[in-house]
XYZ file of C-alpha atoms in Angstrom:
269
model
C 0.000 0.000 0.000
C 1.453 3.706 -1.036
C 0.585 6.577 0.940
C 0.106 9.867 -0.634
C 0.940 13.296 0.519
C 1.388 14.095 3.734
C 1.231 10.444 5.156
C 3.426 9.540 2.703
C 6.129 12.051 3.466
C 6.028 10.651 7.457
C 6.114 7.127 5.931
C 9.280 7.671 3.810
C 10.800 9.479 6.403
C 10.155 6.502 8.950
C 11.603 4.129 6.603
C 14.780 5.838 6.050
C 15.022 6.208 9.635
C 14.624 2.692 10.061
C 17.218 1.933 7.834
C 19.644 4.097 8.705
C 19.355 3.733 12.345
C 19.112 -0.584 11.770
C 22.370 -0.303 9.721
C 24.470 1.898 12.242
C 23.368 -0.548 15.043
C 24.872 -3.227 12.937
C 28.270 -1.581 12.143
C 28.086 -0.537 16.308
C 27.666 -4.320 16.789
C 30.588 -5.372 14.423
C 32.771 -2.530 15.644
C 31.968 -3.193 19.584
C 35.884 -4.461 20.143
C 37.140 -1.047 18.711
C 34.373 1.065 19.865
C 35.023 -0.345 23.338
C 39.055 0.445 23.540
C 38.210 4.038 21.648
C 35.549 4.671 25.089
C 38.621 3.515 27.416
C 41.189 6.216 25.449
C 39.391 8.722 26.089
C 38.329 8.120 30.044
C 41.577 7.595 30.606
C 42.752 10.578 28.492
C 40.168 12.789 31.077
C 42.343 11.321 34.253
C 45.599 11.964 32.360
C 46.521 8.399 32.826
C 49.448 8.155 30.723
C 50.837 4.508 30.798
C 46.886 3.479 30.248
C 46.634 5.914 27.071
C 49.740 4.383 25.498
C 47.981 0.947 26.178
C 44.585 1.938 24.622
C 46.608 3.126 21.472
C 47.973 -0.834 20.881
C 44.652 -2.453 21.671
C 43.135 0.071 19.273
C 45.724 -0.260 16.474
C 45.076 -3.695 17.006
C 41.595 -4.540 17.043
C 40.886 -1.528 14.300
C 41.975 -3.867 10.869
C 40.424 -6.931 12.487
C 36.794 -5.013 13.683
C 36.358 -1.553 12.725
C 37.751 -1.725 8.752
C 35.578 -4.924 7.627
C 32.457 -3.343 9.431
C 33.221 0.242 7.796
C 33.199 -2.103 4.758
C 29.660 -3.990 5.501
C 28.351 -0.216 5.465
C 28.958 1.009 2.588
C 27.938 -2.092 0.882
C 24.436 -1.092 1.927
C 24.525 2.511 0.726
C 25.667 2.074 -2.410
C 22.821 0.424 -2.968
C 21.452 3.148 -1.431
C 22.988 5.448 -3.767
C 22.625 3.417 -6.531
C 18.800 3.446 -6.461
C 17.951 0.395 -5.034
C 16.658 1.451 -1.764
C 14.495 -1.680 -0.256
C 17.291 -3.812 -0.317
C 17.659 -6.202 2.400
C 19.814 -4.635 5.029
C 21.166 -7.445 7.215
C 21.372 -9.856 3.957
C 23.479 -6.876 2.044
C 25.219 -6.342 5.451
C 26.816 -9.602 6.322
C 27.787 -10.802 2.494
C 29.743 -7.586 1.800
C 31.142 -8.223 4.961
C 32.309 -11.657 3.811
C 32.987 -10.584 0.716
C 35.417 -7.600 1.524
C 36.781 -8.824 4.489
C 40.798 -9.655 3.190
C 40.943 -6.384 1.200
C 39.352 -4.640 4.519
C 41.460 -6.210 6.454
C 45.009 -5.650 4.386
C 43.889 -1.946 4.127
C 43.223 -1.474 7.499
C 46.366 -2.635 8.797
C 48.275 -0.453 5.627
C 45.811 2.475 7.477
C 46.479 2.213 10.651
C 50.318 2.190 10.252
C 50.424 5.172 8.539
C 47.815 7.179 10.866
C 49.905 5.673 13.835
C 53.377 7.042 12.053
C 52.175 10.487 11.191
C 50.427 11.042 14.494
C 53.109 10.373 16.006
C 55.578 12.452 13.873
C 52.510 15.373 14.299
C 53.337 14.913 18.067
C 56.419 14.990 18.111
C 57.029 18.154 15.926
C 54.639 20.125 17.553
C 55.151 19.582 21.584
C 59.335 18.278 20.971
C 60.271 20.610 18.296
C 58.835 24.157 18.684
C 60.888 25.960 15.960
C 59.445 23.091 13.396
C 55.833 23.482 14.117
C 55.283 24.023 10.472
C 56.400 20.520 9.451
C 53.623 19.365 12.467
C 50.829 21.607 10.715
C 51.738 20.048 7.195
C 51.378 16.317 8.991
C 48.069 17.813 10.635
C 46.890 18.499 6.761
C 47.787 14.764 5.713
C 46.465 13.416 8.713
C 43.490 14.984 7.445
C 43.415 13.851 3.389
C 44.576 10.179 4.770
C 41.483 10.208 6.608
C 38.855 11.185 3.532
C 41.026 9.353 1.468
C 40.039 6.433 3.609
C 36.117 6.837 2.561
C 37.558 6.555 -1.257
C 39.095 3.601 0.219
C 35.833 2.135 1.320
C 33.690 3.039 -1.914
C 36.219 1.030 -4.171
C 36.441 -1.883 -1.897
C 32.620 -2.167 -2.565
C 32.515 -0.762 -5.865
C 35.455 -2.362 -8.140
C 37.160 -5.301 -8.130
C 40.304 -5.063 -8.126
C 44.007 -5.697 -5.997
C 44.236 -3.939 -2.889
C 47.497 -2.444 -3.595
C 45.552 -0.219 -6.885
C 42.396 0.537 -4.203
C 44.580 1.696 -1.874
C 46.518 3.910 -4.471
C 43.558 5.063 -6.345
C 42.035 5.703 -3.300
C 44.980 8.141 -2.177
C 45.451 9.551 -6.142
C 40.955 10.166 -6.086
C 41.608 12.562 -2.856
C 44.172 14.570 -4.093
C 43.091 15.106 -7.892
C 39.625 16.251 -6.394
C 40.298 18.908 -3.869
C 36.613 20.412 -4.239
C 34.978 16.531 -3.424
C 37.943 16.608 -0.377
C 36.743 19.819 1.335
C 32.835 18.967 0.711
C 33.507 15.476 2.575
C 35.439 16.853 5.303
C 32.998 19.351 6.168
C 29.992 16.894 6.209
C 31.711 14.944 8.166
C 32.826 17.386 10.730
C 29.581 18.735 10.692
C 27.944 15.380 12.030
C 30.830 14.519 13.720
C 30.048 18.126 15.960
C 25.958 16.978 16.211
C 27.475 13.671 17.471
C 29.675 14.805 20.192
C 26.581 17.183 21.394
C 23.974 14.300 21.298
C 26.401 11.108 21.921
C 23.003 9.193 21.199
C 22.993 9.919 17.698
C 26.292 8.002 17.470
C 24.795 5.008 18.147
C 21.699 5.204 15.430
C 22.611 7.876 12.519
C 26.034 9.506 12.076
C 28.067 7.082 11.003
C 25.608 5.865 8.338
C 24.681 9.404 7.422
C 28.696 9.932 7.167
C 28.753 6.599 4.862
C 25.861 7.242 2.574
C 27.004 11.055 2.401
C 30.825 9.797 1.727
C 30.025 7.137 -0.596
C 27.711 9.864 -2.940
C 30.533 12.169 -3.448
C 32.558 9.395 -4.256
C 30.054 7.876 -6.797
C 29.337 11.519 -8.079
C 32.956 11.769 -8.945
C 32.818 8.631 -10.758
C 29.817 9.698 -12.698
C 32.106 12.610 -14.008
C 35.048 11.660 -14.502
C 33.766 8.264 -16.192
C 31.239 10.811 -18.883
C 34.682 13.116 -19.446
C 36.141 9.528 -20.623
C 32.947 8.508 -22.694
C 33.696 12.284 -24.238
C 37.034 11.537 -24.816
C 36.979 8.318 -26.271
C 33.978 9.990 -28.754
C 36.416 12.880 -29.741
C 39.259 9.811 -30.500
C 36.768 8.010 -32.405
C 35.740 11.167 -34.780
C 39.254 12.441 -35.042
C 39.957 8.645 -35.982
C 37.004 8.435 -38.331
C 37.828 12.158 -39.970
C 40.978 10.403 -40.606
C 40.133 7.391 -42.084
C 37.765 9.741 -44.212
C 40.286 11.604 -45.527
C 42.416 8.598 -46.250
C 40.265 7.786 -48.684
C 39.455 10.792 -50.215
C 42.807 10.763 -51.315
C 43.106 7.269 -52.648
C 39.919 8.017 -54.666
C 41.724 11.451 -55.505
C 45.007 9.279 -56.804
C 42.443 6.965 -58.583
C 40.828 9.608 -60.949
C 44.149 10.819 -61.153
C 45.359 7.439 -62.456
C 42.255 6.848 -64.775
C 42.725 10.419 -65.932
C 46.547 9.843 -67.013
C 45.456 6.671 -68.610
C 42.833 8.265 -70.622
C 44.885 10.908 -71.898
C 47.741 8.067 -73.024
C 45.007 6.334 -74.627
């Protein structure tokens, strides 16, 4: 049965509700290990506890490939459906087979992730507290810090949307980020934007954000595609014609030498 109208706005809106708030719960589930050390940083970050810190970083950097990555995965799996148009898919179904499915490349990538946010953090930290008079090289971490993390929802979008080796997601991923600066900023800022309702309403975590952040994420990235696969289609058109002008004036010519020829022999005749 379809509503109209007004009923019919409040029963869309419930819907997507539903599935947003069914698929967070789901990634909260999957992510509980990570989720659960991430809680424990930052209590113990409040008491200035810092032996237990520097603990909460390893069981983070360890649990994050193995939990948080093939979960981050599972997600956007559903909203590219999403995107895609097909928006009654099954949600737990779609959930748990592209969490099967991308589980090694989530995994590899994770680990590849987490070293390098691990290695510039901690070169951030140390330029900025242990070398004042290089604070500059700190900021221009702070800025990669910042592209390797939107280049990580690039990251996600391929592992659900192409198949291929890790090693050409992972740079294509990295390559996508920095070609489109304009699709970088608008990500960040979305992000940071729910990222800011989050920390206000904590709740929200649990239900919305980090689906809205996915579907949001995974449309810019799709958007781009869209583009940059129609300036190929033009491309590839322009090659043809410029091919086919070519070809065309080929054999103009060799009709051209052919009157020629029949001309000369006429006139020998």
């Amino acid at each position: 049965m379809e509503f109209k109208g007004a009923m019919g706005g409040i029963y869309r809106l419930t819907e997507w509700i539903t599935r947003l708030a069914a698929t967070n719960l789901l990634w909260a589930i999957c992510s509980s290990p990570f989720l659960f050390f991430l809680i424990m940083k930052l209590l113990v970050m409040q008491q200035n506890l810092a032996n237990e810190s520097l603990q909460m970083n390893w069981a983070i950097a360890i649990v994050a490939p193995l939990t948080l990555f093939p979960a981050t995965s599972a997600l956007f799996t559903v909203v590219r459906k999403w995107n895609m148009g097909d928006t009654d898919v099954p949600i737990f179904r779609t959930f748990f087979v592209g969490y099967k499915e991308n589980y090694k490349q989530s995994l590899i990538g994770g680990i590849f992730y987490t070293l390098l946010f691990a290695i510039m953090y901690l070169d951030y930290t140390v330029y900025m507290t242990q070398f004042r008079n290089m604070q500059l090289v700190g900021i221009i971490m702070l800025v990669l810090l910042l592209l390797l993390f939107v280049s990580l929802f690039n990251f996600f979008s391929m592992v659900v949307h192409y198949h291929m080796s890790i090693g050409l997601i992972i740079k294509n991923a990295v390559l996508l980020t920095l070609i489109r600066p304009f699709r970088v900023f608008s990500t960040l800022l979305g992000s940071g934007l729910l990222f800011y309702i989050g920390f206000r309403y904590p709740v929200l975590f649990v239900f919305f954000i980090i689906s809205i952040i996915a579907w949001f994420a995974f449309f810019n990235f799709y958007a781009t595609f869209m583009k940059m696969q129609e300036q190929m289609e033009k491309m590839q058109q322009k090659k043809e014609e410029e091919e086919a002008a070519q070809n065309d004036d080929g054999v103009d010519k060799i009709g051209d030498l052919e009157t020629s020829d029949v001309k000369n022999d006429n006139l020998q005749k």
